[in-house]
CSV table of N, CA and C in Angstrom, one decimal:
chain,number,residue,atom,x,y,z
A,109,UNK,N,-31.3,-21.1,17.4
A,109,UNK,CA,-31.3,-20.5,16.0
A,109,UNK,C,-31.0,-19.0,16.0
A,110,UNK,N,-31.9,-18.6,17.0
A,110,UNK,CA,-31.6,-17.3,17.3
A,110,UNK,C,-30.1,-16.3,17.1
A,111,UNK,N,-29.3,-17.6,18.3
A,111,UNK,CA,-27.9,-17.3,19.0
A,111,UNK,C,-26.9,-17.5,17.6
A,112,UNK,N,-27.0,-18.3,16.7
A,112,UNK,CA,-27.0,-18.5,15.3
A,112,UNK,C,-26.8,-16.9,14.1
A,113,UNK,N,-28.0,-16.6,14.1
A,113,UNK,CA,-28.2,-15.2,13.2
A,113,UNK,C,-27.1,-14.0,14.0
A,114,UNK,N,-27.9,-14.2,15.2
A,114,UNK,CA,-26.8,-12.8,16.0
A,114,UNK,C,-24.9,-13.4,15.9
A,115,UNK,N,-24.8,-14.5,16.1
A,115,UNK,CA,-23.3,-14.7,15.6
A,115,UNK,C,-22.6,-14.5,14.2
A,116,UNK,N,-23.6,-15.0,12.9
A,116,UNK,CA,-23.9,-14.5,11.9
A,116,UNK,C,-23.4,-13.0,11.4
A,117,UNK,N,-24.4,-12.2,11.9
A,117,UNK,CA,-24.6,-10.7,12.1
A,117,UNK,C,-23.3,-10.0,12.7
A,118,UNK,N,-22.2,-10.7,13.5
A,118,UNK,CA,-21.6,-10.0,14.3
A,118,UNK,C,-20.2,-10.7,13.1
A,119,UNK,N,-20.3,-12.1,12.7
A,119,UNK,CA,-18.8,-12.0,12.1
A,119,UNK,C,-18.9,-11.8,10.8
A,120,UNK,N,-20.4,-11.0,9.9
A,120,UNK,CA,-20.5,-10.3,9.2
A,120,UNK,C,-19.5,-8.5,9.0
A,121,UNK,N,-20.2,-8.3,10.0
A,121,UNK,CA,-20.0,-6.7,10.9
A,121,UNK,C,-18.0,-7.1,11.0
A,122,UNK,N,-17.7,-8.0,11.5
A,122,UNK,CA,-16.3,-8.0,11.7
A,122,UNK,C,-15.3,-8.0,10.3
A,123,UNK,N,-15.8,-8.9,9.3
A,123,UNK,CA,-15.5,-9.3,8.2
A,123,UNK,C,-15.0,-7.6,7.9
A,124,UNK,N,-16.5,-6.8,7.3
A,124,UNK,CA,-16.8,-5.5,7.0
A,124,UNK,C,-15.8,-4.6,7.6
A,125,UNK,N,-15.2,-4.8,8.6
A,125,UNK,CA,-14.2,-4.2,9.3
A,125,UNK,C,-12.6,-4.3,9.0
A,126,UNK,N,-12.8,-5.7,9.0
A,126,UNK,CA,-11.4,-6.2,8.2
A,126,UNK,C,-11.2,-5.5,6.6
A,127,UNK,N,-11.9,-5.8,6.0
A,127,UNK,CA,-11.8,-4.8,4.8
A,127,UNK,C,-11.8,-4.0,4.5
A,128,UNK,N,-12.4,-3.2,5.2
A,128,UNK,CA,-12.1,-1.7,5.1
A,128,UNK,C,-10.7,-1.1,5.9
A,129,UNK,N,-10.2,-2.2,7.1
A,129,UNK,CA,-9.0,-1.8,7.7
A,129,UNK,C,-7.9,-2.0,6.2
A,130,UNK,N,-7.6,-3.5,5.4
A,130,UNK,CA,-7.4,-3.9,4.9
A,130,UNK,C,-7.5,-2.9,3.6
A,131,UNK,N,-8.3,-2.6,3.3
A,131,UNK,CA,-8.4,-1.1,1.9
A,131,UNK,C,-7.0,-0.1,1.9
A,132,UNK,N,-7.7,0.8,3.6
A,132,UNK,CA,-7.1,1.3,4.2
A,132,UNK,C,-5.2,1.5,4.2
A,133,UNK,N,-4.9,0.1,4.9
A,133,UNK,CA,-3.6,-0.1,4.5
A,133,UNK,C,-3.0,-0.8,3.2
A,134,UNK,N,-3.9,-1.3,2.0
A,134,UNK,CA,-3.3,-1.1,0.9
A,134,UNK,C,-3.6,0.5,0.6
A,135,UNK,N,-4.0,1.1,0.4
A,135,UNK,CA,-4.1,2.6,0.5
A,135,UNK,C,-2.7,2.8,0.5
A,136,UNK,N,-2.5,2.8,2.0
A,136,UNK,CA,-1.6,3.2,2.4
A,136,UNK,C,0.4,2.7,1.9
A,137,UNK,N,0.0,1.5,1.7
A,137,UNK,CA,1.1,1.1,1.0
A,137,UNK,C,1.3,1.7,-0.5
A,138,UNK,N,0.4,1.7,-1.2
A,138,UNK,CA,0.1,1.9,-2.7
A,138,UNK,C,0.6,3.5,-2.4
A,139,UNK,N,0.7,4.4,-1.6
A,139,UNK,CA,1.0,5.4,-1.3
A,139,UNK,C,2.6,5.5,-1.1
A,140,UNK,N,3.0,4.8,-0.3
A,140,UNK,CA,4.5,4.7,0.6
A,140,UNK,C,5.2,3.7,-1.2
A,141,UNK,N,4.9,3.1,-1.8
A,141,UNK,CA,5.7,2.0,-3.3
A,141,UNK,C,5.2,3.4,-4.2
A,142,UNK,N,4.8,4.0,-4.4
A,142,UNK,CA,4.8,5.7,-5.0
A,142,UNK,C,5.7,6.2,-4.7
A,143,UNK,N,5.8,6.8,-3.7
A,143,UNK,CA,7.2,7.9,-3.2
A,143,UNK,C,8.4,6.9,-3.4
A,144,UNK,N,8.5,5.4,-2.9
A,144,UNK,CA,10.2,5.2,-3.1
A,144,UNK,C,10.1,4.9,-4.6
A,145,UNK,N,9.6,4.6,-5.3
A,145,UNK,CA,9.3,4.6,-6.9
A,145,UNK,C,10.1,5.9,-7.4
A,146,UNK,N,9.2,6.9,-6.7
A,146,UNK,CA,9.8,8.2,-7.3
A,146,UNK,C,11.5,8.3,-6.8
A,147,UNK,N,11.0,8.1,-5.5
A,147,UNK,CA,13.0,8.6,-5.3
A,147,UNK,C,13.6,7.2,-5.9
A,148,UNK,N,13.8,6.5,-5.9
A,148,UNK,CA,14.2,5.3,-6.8
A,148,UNK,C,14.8,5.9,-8.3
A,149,UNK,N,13.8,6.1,-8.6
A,149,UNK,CA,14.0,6.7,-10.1
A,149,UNK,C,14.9,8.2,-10.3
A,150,UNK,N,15.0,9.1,-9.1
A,150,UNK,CA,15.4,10.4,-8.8
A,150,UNK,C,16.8,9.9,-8.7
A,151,UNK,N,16.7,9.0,-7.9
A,151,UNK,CA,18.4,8.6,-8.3
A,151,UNK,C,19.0,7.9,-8.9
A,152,UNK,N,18.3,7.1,-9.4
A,152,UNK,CA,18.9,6.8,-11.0
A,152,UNK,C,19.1,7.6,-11.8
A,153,UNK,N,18.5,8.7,-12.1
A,153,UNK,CA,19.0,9.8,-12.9
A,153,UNK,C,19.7,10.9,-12.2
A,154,UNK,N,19.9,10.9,-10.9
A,154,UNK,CA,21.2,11.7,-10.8
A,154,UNK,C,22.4,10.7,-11.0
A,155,UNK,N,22.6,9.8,-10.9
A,155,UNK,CA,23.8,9.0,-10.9
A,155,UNK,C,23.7,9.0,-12.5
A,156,UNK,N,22.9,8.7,-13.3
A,156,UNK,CA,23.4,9.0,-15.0
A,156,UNK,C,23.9,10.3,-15.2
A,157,UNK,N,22.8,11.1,-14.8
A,157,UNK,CA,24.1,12.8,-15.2
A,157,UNK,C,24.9,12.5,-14.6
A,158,UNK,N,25.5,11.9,-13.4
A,158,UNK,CA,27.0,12.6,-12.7
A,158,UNK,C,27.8,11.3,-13.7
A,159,UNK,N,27.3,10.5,-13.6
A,159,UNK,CA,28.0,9.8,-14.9
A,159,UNK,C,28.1,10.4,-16.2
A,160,UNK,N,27.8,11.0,-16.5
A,160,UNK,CA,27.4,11.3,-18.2
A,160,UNK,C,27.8,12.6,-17.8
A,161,UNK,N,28.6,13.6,-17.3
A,161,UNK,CA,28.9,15.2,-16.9
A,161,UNK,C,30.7,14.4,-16.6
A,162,UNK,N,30.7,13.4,-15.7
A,162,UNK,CA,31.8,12.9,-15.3
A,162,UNK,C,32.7,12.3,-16.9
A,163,UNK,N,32.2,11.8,-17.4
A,163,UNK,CA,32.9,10.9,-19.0
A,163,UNK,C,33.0,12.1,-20.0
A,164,UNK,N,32.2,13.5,-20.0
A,164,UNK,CA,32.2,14.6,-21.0
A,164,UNK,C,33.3,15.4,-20.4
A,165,UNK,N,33.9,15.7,-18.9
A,165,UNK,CA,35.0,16.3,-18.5
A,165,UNK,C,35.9,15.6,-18.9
């Protein structure tokens, strides 16, 4: 019963681990789909001005 709780206890502590690694690298993704979001969008609007500067010449 003993051998039981302490296995218990240990794939608790593991779980606990996993999710916070797991936080972690959504963190880190939700970071990295930000920045190409931004340049994504950076260049979609350079390509409309050079469009729209390109059709006004």
């Amino acid at each position: 019963m003993e051998d039981r709780f302490k296995n218990l206890e240990i794939l608790i502590a593991n779980l606990i681990q996993i999710v916070g690694t797991l936080r972690k690298d959504q963190s880190e993704l939700e970071e990295r789909y930000a920045s190409l979001q931004s340049s994504y969008e950076q260049l979609v609007n350079d390509h409309v001005r050079k469009e729209t500067q390109s059709s006004l010449s």
